[in-house]
Short mmCIF file of C-alpha atoms in Angstrom, two decimals:
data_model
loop_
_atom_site.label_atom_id
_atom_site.label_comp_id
_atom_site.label_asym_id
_atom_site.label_seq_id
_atom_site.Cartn_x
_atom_site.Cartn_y
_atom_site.Cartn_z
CA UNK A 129 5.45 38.69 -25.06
CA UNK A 130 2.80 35.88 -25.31
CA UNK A 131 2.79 35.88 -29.73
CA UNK A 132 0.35 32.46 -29.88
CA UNK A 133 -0.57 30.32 -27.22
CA UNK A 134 0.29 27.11 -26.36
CA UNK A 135 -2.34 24.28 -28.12
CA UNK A 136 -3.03 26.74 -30.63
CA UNK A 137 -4.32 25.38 -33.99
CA UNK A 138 -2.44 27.41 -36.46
CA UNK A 139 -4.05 29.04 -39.26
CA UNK A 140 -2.21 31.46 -42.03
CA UNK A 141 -2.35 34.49 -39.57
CA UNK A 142 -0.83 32.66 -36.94
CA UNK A 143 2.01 32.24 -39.50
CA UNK A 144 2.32 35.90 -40.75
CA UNK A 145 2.23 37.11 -37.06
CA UNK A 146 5.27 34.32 -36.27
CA UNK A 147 7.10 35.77 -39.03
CA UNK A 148 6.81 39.09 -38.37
CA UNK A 149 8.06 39.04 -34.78
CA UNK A 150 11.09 37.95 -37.03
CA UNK A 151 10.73 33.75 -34.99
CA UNK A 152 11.85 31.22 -37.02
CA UNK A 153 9.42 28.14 -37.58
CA UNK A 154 11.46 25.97 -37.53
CA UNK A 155 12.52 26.38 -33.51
CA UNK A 156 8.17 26.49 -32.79
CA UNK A 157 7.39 23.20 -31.20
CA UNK A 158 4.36 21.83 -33.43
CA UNK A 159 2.39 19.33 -31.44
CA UNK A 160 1.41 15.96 -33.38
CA UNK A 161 -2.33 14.58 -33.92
CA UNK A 162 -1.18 11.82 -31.49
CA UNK A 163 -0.02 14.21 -28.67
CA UNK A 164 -3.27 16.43 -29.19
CA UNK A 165 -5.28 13.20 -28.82
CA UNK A 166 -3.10 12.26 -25.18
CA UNK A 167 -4.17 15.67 -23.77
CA UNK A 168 -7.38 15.48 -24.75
CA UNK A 169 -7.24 11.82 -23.19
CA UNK A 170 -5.91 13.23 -19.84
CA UNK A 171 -8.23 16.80 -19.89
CA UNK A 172 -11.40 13.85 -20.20
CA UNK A 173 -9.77 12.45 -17.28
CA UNK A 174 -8.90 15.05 -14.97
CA UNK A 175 -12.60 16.35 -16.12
CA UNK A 176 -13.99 13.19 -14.66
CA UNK A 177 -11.94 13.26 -11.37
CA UNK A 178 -12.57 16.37 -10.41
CA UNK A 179 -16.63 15.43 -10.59
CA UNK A 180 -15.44 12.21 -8.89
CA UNK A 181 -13.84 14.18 -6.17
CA UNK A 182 -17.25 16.28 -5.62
CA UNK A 183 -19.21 13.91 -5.37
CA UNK A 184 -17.73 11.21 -3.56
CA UNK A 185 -16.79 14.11 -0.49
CA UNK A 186 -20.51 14.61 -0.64
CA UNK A 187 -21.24 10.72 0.27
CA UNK A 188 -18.77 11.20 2.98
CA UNK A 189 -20.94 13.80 4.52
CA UNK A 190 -24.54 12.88 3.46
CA UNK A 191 -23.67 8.85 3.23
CA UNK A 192 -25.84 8.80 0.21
CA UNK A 193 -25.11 7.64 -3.21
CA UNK A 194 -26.26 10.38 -6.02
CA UNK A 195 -27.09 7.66 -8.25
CA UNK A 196 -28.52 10.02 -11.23
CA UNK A 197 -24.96 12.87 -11.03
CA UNK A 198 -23.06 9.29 -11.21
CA UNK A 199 -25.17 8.37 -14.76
CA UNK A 200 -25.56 11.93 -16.19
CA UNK A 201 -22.14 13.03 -15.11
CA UNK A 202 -19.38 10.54 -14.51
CA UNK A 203 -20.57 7.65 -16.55
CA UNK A 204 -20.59 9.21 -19.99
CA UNK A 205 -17.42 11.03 -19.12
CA UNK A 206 -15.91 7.30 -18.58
CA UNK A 207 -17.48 5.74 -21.28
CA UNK A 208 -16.01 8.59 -23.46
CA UNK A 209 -12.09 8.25 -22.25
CA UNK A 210 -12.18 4.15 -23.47
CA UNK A 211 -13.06 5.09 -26.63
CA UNK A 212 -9.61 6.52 -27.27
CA UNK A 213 -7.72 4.36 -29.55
CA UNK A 214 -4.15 4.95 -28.20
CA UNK A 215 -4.56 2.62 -25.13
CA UNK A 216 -1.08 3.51 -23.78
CA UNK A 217 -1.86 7.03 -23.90
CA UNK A 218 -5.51 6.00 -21.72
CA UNK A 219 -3.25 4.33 -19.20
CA UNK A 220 -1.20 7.30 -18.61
CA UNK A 221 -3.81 9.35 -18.41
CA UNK A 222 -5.43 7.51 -15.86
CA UNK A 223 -2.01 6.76 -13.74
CA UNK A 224 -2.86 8.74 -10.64
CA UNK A 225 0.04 11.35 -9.35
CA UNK A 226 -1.75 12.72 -6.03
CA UNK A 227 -4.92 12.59 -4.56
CA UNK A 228 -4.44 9.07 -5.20
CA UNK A 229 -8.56 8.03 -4.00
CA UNK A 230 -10.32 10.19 -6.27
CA UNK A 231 -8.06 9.46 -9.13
CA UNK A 232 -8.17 5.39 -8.60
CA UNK A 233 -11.94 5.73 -8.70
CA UNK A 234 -11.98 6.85 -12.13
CA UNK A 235 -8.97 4.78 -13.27
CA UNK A 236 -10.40 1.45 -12.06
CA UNK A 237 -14.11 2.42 -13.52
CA UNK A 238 -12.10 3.23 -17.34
CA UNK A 239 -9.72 0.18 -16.80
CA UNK A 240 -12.67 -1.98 -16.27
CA UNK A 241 -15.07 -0.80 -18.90
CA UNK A 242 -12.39 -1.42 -21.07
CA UNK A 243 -11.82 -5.14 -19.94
CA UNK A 244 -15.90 -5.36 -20.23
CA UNK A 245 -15.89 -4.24 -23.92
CA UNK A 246 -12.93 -7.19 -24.57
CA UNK A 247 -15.14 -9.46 -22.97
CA UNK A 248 -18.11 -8.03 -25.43
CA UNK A 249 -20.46 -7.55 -22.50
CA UNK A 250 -23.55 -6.46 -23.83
CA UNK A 251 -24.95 -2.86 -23.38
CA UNK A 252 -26.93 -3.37 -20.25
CA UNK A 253 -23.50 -5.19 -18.43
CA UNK A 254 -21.57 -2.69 -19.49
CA UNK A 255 -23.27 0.29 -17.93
CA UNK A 256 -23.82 -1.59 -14.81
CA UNK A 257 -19.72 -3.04 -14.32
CA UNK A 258 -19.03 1.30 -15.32
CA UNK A 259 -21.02 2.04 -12.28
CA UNK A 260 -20.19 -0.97 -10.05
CA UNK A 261 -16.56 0.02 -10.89
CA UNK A 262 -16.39 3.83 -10.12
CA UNK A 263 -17.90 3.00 -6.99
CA UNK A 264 -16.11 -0.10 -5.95
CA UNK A 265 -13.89 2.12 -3.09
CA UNK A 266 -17.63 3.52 -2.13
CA UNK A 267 -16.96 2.67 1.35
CA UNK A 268 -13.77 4.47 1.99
CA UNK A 269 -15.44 7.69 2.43
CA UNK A 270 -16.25 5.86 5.62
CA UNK A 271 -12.69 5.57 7.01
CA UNK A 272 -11.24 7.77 9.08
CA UNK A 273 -8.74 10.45 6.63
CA UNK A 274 -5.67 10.05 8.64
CA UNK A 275 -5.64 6.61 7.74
CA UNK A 276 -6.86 6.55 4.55
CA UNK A 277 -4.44 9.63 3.89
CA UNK A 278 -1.59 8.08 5.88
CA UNK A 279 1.77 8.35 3.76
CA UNK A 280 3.20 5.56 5.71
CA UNK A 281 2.97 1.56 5.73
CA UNK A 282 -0.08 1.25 7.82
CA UNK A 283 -0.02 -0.46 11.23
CA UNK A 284 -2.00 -3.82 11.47
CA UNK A 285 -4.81 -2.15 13.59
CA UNK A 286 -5.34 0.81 10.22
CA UNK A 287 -5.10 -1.87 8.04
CA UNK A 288 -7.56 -3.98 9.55
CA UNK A 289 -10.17 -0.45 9.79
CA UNK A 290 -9.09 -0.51 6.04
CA UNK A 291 -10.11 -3.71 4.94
CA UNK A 292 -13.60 -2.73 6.91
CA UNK A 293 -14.61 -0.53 3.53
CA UNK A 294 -15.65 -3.66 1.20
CA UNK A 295 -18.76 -4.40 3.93
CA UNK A 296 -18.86 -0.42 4.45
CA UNK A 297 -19.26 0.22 0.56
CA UNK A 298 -21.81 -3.12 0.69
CA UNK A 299 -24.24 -1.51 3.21
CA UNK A 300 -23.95 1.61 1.93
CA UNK A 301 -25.06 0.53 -2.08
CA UNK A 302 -27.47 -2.28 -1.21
CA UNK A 303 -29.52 0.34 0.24
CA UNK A 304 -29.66 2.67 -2.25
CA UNK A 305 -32.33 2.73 -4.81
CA UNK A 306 -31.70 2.56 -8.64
CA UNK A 307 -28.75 0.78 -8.23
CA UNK A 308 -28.18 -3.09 -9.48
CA UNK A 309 -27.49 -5.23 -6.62
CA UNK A 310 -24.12 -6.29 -8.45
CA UNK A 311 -22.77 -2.65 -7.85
CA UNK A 312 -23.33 -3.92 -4.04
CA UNK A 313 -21.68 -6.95 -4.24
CA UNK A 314 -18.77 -5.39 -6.23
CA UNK A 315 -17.94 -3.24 -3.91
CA UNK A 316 -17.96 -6.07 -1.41
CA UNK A 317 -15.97 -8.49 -3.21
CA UNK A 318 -13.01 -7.06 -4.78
CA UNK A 319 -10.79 -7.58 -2.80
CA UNK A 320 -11.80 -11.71 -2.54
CA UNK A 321 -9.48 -14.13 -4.60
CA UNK A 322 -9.75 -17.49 -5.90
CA UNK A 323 -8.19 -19.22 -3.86
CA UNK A 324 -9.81 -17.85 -1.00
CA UNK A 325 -6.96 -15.50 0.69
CA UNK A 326 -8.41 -12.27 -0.59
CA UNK A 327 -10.85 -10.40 2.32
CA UNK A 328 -13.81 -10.18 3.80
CA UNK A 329 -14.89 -13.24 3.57
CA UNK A 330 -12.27 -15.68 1.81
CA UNK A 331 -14.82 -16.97 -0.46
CA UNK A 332 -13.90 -18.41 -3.77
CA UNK A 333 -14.15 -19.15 -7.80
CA UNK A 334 -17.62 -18.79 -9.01
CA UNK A 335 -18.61 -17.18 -5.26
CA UNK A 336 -17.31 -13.98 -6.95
CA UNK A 337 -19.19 -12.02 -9.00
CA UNK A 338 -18.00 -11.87 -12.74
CA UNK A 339 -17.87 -8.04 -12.60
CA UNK A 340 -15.92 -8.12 -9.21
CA UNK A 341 -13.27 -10.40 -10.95
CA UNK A 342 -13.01 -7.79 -13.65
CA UNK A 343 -12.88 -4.85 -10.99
CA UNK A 344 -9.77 -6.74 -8.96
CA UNK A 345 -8.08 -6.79 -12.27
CA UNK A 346 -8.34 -3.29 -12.89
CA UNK A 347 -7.83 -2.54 -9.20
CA UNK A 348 -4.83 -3.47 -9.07
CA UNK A 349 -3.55 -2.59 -12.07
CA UNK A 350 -3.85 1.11 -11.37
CA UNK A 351 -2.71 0.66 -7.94
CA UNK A 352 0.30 -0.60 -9.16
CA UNK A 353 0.84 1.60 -11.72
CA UNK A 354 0.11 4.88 -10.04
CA UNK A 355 2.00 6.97 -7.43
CA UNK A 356 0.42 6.24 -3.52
CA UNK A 357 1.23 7.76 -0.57
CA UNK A 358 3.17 5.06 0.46
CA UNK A 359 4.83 4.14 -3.05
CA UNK A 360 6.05 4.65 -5.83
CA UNK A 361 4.73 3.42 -9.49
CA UNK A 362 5.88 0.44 -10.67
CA UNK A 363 8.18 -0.32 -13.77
CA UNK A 364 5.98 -1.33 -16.88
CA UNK A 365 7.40 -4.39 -16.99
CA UNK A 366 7.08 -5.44 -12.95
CA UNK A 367 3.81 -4.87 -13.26
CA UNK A 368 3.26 -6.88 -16.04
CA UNK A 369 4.92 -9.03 -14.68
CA UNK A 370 3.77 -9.81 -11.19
CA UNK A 371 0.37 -9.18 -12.21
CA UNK A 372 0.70 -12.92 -14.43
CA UNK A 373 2.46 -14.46 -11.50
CA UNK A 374 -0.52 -13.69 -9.35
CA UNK A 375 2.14 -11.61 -6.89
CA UNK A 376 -0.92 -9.44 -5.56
CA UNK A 377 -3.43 -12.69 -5.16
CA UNK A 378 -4.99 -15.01 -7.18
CA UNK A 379 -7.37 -13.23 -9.87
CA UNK A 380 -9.36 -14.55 -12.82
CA UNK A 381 -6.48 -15.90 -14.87
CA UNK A 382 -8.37 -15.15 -18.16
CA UNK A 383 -9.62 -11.76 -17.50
CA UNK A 384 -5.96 -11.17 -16.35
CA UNK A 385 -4.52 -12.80 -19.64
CA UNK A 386 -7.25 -11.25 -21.78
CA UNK A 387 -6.22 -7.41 -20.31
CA UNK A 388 -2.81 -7.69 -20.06
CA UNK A 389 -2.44 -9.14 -23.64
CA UNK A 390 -4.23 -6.67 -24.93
CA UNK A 391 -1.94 -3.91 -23.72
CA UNK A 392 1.08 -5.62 -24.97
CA UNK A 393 -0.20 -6.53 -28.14
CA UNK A 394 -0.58 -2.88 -29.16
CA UNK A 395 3.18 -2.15 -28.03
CA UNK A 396 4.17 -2.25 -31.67
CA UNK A 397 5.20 1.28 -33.15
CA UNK A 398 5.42 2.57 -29.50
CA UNK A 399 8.13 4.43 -28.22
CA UNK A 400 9.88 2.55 -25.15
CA UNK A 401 12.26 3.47 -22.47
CA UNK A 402 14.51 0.58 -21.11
CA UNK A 403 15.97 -0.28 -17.98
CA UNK A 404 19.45 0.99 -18.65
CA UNK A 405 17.55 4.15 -20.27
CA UNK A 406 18.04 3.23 -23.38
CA UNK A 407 15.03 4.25 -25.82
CA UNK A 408 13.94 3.00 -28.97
CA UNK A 409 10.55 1.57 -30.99
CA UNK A 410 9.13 -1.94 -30.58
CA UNK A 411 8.76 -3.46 -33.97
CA UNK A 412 7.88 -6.68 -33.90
CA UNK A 413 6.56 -9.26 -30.80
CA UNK A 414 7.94 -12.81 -29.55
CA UNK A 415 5.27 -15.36 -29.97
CA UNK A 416 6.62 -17.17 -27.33
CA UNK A 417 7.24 -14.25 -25.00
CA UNK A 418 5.09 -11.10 -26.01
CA UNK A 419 6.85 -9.37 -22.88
CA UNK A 420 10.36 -9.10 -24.37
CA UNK A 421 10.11 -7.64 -27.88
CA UNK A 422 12.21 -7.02 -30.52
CA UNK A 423 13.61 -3.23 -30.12
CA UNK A 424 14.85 -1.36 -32.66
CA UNK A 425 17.40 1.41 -30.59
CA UNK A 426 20.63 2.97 -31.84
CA UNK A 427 20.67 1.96 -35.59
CA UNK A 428 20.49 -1.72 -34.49
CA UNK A 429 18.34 -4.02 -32.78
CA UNK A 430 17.79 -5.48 -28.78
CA UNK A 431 16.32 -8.54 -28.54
CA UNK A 432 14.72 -8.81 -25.17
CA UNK A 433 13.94 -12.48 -24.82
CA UNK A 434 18.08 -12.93 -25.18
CA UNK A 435 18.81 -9.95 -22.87
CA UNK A 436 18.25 -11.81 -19.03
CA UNK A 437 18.72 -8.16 -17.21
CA UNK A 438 17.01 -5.66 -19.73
CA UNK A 439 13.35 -4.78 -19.62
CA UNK A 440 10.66 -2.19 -20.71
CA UNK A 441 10.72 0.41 -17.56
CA UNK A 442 7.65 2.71 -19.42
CA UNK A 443 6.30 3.66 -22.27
CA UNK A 444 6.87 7.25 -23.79
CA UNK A 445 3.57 9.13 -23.81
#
């Protein structure tokens, strides 16, 4: 018998009616503000996705961009998630589990609004590197589904059709009206690097576009931190990790220090689970190396800059 349902704000009747079915109180699960705040986080999300979804198998179809559903639709929805305060609860939210394309749209467009409101873009920036950023993988609706889809390592040939999407997204937004020709050029340069090994065109430093250097941040921070077809997520800590050792490329090295330091900065008070599965709360941060806190765990401490094989596999959300 269903008494109250779940996510129910309880009120004196809910009590009485508890009671009276003879249910102790104690054993009801109450849910904190904090919790209520992650699944609101993750419903704004999912909200978002699911528009994303609609609209970007439309552009597959029509190949044309619906530039005023993106702004009266997906945009505010965005701009709304990086408001939350509880960043780690944002990044889980935006982790994507399965239909990994839709889901990385959104994630990359909330990753890098947030990086554009640490940079204190103005107003005007900001709503263009939202858009430029939910539509950087524009031009993947143009490759073929059994290869984008593919739940294997891709072949040389796929990858090489793959790669194709920065100049297909390119063509496709430098086209369309209403749109700033830096959501173009985003889309186009994403995947470039520094040092001139990223793709299409191996260009490098100040060739890229500010907001594409912002969007290859974000990119791959959700790629690595989300379940593909082809991989698993990665530990907290590896990506962290591999992302400052420039593992996936060479990206903007402040941009990269400027987001990542953010996230770990606000790791004190959170709830961690260790490599060895131990959990406990980071209370205070190593100046000299903010990646290996001080944990407190089983009525004592764990020092992580002193412990060479322990790290911080996730954060509990």
């Amino acid at each position: 018998m269903l008494i109250v349902a779940a996510q129910t704000v309880l009120t004196d009747e809910h009590l009485d009616l508890i009671r009276n079915h003879r249910i102790d109180i104690t054993t009801v699960a109450i849910m904190t503000d904090s919790e209520e705040e992650g699944i609101a986080c993750k419903q704004e999300v999912q909200k978002a996705v699911r528009a994303s979804k609609e609209m970007f198998d439309s552009i597959r179809h029509t190949r044309k961009i619906p530039v005023m559903q993106m702004r009266n639709e997906i945009l505010p929805l965005v701009r709304e998630v990086t408001e939350h305060t509880n960043v780690f609860q944002l990044l889980e939210a935006v982790k994507a589990t399965d239909e990994y394309t839709y889901q990385h749209n959104i994630g990359v467009g909330i990753l890098s609004t947030m990086i554009g409101k640490w940079l204190n873009l103005g107003e005007t920036e900001l709503a263009v590197l939202s858009l430029a950023a939910t539509l950087h993988d524009v031009g993947k609706m143009q490759v073929p589904l059994d290869i984008l889809n593919k739940p294997d390592k891709l072949t040389q040939e796929e990858f090489a059709v793959i790669k194709q999407h920065t100049v297909f997204g390119y063509n496709l937004l430098k086209d369309t009206p209403g749109l700033n020709h830096r959501t173009a050029l985003v889309a186009l340069q994403h995947h470039e690097r520094l040092d001139g090994k990223g793709y299409p065109f191996g260009i490098t430093d100040n060739k890229i576009d500010l907001f594409s250097r912002i969007v290859a941040v974000a990119d791959i921070f959700h790629a690595m931190s989300s379940k593909r077809p082809y991989h698993n997520a990665l530990p907290f800590h590896a990506v962290i990790s591999q992302m400052r050792k420039g593992i996936f490329g060479a990206l903007d090295s402040s941009i990269t220090s400027l987001f990542l330091d953010n996230i770990v900065k606000k790791m004190v008070g959170e709830q961690v689970v260790l490599t060895d599965g131990t959990m406990g709360e980071v209370v205070m941060l190593n100046p000299f190396d903010i990646e290996k806190p001080l944990i407190k765990a089983n009525e004592g401490f764990i020092d992580l800059s002193k412990e060479s094989d322990l790290r911080i596999q996730s954060i509990c959300m």
